[in-house]
Short mmCIF file of C-alpha atoms in Angstrom, two decimals:
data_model
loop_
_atom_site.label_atom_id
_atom_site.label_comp_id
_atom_site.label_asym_id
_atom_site.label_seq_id
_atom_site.Cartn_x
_atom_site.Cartn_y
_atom_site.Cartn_z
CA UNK A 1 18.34 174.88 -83.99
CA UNK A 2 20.49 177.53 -82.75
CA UNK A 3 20.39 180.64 -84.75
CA UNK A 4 23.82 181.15 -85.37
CA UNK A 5 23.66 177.74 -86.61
CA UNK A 6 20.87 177.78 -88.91
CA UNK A 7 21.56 181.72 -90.49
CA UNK A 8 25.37 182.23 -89.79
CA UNK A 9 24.87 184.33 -93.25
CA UNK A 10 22.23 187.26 -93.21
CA UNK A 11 19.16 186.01 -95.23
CA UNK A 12 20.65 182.38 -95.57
CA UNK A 13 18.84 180.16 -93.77
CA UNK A 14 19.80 176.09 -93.43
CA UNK A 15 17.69 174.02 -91.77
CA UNK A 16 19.31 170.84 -93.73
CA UNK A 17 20.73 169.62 -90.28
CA UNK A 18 18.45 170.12 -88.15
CA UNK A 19 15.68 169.10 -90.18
CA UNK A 20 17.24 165.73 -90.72
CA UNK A 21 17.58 165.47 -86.50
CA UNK A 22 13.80 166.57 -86.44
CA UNK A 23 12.60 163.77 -88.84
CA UNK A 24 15.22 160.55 -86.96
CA UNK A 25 13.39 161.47 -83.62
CA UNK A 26 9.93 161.51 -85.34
CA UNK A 27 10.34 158.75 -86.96
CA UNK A 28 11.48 156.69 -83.68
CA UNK A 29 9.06 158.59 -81.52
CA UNK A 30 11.14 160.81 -79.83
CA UNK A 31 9.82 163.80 -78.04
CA UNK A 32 11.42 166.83 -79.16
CA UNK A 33 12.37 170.19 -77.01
CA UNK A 34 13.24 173.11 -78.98
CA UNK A 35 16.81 174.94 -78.09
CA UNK A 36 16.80 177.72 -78.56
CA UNK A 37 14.90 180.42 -80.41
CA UNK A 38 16.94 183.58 -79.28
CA UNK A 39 20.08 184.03 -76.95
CA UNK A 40 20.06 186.90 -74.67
CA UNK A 41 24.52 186.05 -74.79
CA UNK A 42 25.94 188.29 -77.17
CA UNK A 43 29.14 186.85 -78.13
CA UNK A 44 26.71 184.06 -78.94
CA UNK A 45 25.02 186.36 -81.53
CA UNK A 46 26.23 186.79 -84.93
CA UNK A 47 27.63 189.93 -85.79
CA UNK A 48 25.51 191.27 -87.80
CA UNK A 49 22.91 191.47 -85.61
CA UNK A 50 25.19 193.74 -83.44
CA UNK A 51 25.21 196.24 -86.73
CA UNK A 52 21.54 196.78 -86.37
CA UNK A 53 19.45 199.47 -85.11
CA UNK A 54 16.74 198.44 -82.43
CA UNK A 55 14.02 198.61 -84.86
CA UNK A 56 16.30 196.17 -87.48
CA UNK A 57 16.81 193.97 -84.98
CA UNK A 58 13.18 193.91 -83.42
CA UNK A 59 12.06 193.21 -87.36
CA UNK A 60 14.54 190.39 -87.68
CA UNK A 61 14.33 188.68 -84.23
CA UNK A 62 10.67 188.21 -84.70
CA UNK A 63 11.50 187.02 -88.45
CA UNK A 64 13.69 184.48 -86.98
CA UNK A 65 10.80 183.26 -84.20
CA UNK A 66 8.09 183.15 -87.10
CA UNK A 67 11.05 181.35 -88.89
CA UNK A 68 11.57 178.65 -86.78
CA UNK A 69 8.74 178.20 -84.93
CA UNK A 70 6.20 177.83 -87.68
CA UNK A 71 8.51 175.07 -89.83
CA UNK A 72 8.55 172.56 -86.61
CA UNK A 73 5.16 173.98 -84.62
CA UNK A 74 2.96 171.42 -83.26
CA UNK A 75 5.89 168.66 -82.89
CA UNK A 76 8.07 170.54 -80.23
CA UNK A 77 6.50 169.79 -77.08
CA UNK A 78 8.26 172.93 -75.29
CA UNK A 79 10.27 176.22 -77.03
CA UNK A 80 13.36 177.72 -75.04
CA UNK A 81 12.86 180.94 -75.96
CA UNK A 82 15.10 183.35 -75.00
CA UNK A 83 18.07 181.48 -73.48
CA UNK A 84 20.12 182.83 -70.56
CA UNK A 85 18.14 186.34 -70.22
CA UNK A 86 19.12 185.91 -66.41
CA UNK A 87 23.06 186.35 -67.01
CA UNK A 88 22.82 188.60 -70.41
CA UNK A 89 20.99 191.04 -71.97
CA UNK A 90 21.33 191.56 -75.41
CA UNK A 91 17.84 192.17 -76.64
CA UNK A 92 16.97 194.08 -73.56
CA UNK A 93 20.00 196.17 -74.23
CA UNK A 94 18.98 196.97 -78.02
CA UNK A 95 15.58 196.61 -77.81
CA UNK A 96 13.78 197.36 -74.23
CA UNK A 97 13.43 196.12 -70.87
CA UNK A 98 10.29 194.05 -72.09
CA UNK A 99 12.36 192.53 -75.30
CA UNK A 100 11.82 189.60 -73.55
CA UNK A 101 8.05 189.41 -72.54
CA UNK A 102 7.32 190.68 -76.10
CA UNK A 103 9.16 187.47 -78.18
CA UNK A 104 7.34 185.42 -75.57
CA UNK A 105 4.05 186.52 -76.36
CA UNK A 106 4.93 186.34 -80.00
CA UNK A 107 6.13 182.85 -79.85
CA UNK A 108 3.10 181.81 -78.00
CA UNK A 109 0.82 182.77 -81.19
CA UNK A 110 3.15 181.03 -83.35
CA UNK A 111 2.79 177.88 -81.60
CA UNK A 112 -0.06 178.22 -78.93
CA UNK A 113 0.30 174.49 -78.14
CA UNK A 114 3.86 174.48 -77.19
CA UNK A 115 4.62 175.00 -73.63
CA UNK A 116 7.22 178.11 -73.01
CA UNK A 117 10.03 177.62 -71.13
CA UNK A 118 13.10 180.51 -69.69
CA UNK A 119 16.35 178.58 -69.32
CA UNK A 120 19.08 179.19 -67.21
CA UNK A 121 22.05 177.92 -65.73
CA UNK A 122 23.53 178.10 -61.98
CA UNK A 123 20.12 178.46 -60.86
CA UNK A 124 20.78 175.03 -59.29
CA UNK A 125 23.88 173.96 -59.41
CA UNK A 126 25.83 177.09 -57.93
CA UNK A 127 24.13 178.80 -54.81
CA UNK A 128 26.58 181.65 -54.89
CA UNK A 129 25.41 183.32 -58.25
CA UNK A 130 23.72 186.31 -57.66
CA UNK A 131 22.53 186.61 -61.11
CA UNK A 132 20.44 183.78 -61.30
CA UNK A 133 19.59 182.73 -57.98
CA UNK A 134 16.12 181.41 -57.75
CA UNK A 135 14.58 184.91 -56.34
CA UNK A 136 15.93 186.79 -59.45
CA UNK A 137 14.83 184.06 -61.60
CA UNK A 138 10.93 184.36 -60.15
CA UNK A 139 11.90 188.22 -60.74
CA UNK A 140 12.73 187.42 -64.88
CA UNK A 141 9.12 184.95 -64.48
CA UNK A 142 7.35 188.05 -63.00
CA UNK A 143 8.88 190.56 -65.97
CA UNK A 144 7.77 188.02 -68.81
CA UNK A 145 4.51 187.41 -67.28
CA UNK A 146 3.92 191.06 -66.95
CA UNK A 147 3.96 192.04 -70.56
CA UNK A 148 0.66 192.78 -71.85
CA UNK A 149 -0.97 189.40 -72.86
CA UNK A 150 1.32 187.06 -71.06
CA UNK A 151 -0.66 186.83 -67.65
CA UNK A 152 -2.15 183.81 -68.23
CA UNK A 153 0.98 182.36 -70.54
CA UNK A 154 2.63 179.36 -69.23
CA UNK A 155 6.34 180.07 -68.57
CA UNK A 156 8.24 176.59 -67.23
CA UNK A 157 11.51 176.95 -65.34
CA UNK A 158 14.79 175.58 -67.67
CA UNK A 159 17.69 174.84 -64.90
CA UNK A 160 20.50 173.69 -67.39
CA UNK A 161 21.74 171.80 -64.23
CA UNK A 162 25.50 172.05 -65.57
CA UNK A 163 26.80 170.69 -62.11
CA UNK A 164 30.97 170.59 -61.55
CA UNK A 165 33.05 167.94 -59.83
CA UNK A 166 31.99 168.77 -55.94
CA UNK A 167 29.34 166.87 -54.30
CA UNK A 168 26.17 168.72 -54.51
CA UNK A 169 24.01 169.63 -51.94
CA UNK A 170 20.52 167.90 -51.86
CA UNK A 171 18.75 170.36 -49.75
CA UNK A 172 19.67 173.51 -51.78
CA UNK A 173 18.41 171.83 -54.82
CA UNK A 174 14.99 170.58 -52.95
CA UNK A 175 14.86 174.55 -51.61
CA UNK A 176 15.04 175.62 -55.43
CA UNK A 177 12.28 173.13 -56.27
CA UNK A 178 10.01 173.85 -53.72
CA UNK A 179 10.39 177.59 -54.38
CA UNK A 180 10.17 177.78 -58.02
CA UNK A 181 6.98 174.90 -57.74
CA UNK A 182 5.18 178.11 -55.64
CA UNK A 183 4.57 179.34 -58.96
CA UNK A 184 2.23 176.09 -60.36
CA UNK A 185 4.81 176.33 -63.20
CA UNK A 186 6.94 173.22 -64.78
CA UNK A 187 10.57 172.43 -64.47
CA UNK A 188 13.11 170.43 -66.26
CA UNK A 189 16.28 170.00 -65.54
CA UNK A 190 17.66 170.72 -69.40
CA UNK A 191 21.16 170.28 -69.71
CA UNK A 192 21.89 167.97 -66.44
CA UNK A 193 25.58 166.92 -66.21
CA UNK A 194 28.40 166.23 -63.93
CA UNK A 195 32.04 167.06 -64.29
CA UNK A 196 34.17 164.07 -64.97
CA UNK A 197 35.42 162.84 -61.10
CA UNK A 198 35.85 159.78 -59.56
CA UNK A 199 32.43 159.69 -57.83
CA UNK A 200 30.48 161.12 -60.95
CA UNK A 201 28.54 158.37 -61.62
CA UNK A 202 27.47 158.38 -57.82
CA UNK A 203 26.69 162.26 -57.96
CA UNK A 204 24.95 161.85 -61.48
CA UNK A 205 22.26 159.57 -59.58
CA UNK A 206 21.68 161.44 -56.69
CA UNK A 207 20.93 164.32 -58.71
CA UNK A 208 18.60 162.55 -61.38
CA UNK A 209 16.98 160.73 -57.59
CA UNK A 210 16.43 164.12 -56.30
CA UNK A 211 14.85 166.02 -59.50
CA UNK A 212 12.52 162.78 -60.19
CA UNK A 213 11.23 162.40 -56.44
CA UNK A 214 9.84 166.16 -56.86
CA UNK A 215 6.74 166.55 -57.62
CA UNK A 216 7.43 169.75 -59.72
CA UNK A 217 10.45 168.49 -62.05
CA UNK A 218 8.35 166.89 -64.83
CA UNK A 219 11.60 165.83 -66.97
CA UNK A 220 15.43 166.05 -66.84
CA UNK A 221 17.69 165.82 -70.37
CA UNK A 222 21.17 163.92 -69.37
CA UNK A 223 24.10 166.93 -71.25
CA UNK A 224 25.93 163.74 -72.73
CA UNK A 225 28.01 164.90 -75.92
CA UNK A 226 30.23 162.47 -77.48
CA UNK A 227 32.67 161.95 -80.35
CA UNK A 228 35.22 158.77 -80.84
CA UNK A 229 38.52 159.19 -80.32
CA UNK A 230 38.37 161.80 -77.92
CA UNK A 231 38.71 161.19 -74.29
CA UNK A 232 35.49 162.40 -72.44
CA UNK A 233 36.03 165.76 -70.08
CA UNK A 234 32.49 165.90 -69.29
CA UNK A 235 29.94 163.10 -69.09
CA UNK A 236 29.96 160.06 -71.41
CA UNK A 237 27.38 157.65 -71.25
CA UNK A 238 29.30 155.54 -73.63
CA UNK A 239 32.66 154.71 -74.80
CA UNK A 240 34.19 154.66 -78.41
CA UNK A 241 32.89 150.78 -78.51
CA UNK A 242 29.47 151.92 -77.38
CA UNK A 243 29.82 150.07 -74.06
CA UNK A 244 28.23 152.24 -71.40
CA UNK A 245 30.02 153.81 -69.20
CA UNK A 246 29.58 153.90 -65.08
CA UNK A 247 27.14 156.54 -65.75
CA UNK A 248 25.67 155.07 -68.28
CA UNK A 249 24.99 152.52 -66.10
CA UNK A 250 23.18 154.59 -63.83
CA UNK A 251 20.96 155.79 -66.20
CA UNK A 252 20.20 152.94 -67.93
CA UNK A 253 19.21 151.86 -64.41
CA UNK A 254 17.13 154.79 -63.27
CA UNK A 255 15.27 154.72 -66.57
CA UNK A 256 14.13 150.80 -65.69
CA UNK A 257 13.48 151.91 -62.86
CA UNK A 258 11.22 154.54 -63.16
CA UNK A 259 9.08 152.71 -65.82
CA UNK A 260 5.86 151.18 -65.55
CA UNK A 261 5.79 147.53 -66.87
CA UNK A 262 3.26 146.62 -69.51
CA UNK A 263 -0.29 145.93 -67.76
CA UNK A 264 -3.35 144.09 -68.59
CA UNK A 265 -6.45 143.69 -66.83
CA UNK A 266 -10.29 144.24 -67.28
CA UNK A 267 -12.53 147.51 -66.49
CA UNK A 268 -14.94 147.14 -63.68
CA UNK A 269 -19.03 147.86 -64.31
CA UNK A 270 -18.10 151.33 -64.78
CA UNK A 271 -15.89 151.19 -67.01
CA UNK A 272 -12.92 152.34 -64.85
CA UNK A 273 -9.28 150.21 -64.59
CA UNK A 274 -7.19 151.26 -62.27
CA UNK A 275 -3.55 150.42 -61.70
CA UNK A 276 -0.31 151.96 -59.92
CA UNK A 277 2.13 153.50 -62.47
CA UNK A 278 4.35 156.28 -62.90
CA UNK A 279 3.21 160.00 -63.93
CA UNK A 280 4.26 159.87 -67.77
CA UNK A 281 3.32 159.20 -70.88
CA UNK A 282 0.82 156.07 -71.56
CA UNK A 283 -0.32 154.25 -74.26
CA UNK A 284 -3.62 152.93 -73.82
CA UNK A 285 -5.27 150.17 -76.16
CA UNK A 286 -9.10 149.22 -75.26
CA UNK A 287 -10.16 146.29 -76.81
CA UNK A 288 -14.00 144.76 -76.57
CA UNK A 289 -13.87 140.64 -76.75
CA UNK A 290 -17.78 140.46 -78.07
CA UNK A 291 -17.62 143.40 -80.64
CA UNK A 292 -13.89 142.67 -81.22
CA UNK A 293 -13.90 146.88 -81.33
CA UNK A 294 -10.32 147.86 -80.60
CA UNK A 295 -9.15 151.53 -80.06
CA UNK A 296 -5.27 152.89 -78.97
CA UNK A 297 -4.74 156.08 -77.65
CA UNK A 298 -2.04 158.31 -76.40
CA UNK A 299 -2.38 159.56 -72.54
CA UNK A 300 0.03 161.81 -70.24
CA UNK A 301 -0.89 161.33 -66.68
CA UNK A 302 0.54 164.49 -64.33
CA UNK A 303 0.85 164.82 -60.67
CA UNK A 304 -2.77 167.25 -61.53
CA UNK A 305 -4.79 164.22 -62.16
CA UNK A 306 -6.72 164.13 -59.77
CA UNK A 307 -9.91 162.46 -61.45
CA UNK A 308 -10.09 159.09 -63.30
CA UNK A 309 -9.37 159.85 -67.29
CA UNK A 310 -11.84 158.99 -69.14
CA UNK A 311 -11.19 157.91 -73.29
CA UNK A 312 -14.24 157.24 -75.15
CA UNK A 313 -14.63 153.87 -76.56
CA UNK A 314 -17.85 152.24 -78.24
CA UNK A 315 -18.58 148.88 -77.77
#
């Protein structure tokens, strides 16, 4: 979905790809993040957007938002929407400190029911980087929640989570979680990997333990590119014969885990059924043995439930 990917040619767009990505996880009921509407990097850019004035570029980055926005709105479930604006500034540069807060607010009335996300790397993974530790990152929060219209815009936390071969250091990531959760904002952890080392498999795990044992991570994505016949630098869940690979293993572990098994059981005089489960997402079907009635439903149950939820049903 990245724009130098789907309009490497000014005016041409091609969606052909990742339209045919969009419909495979559809179809096997995959949820979908969007990656990423703009990049603040601007070797990333193509360049002919560095030819433009401010006010060609302002017309055409907002273009590009409406663009791809409105063709997959209401089937992402969150929009990174101006990626790395921590590290670079390209639209700030050519456009104005509040470039930024401006193609937020615009993306939010494109697709009010996405959720909005910043995204960012070293954030977590390197405590030395001044440019994105998590005080400046609450700073870029504070900037894009400032512009006119955004004050009550939700504005999630993306920490790409891109961690190298070292062991990493539980409390400093807890400390980053607890600080950015201050907010009442979401986190994922977006591009979560580990550099290829004998204990990577071990590391890969205590990361994942950490960010799911927080009560303010609400979902990691496992960075796990692959192509046969090349030997894996990064992290491979799988080898050329699709046999998984020690962290593979792990997550194929965690994600047993960490999942509720299928329960049955009857509603008590109110109506209520109560069980022990994971936050997540649910499906729910109610089913009435006299009426023979029958009704399933989709649920997400987040660490703010704190009341039973209630789904209608008519017996």
């Amino acid at each position: 979905m990245k724009w130098y990917w789907t309009e490497s040619r000014q005016g041409i767009e091609n969606y052909t790809i990742p339209d045919a990505m969009f419909q495979f996880f559809k179809n096997n009921g995959i949820a979908i993040r969007g990656h990423t509407v703009l990049w603040d990097k601007p070797k990333i850019n193509q360049q002919w957007l560095h030819n433009m004035t401010p006010k060609e570029l302002l017309a055409t980055s907002v273009r590009r938002l409406a663009s791809i926005m409105a063709r997959y709105s209401n089937d992402i479930f969150e929009w990174d929407v101006v990626n790395e604006n921590l590290h670079f500034n390209f639209f700030e540069e050519k456009i104005g400190p509040q470039a930024s807060g401006m193609f937020y607010h615009i993306a939010h009335i494109i697709d009010p029911n996405a959720t909005l996300y910043l995204n960012e790397f070293n954030s977590l993974e390197i405590r030395g980087d001044v440019n994105a530790c998590p005080h400046k990152y609450i700073n870029k929060w504070r900037e894009v929640k400032s512009y006119p219209g955004n004050e009550n815009l939700i504005v999630g936390f993306g920490l790409q989570a891109h961690f190298g071969s070292g062991k990493p250091l539980m409390p400093y990531m807890r400390a980053v979680f607890d600080f950015l959760s201050e907010t009442q904002m979401p986190i994922w952890l977006t591009e979560m990997d580990v550099q290829n080392n004998p204990n990577q498999a071990l590391y890969l795990e205590e990361i994942m333990r950490e960010a799911f044992s927080h009560p303010g991570v609400e979902g990691m994505i496992v960075w796990a590119p692959w192509k046969p016949g090349l030997n894996c630098t990064g992290l491979c869940l799988i080898d050329d014969n699709f046999n998984n690979t020690p962290a593979g293993d792990v997550v194929d572990k965690l994600m047993a885990e960490w999942r509720t098994p299928d329960k049955n059981g009857k509603t008590n005089s109110k109506g209520l059924y109560k069980f022990d489960g994971f936050l997540g997402d649910y499906t729910v079907t109610l089913f009435d043995p006299y009426s023979f009635n029958k009704v399933t439903t989709q649920i997400k149950i987040t660490n703010k439930d704190r009341n039973p939820i209630l789904i209608p049903f008519s017996i």
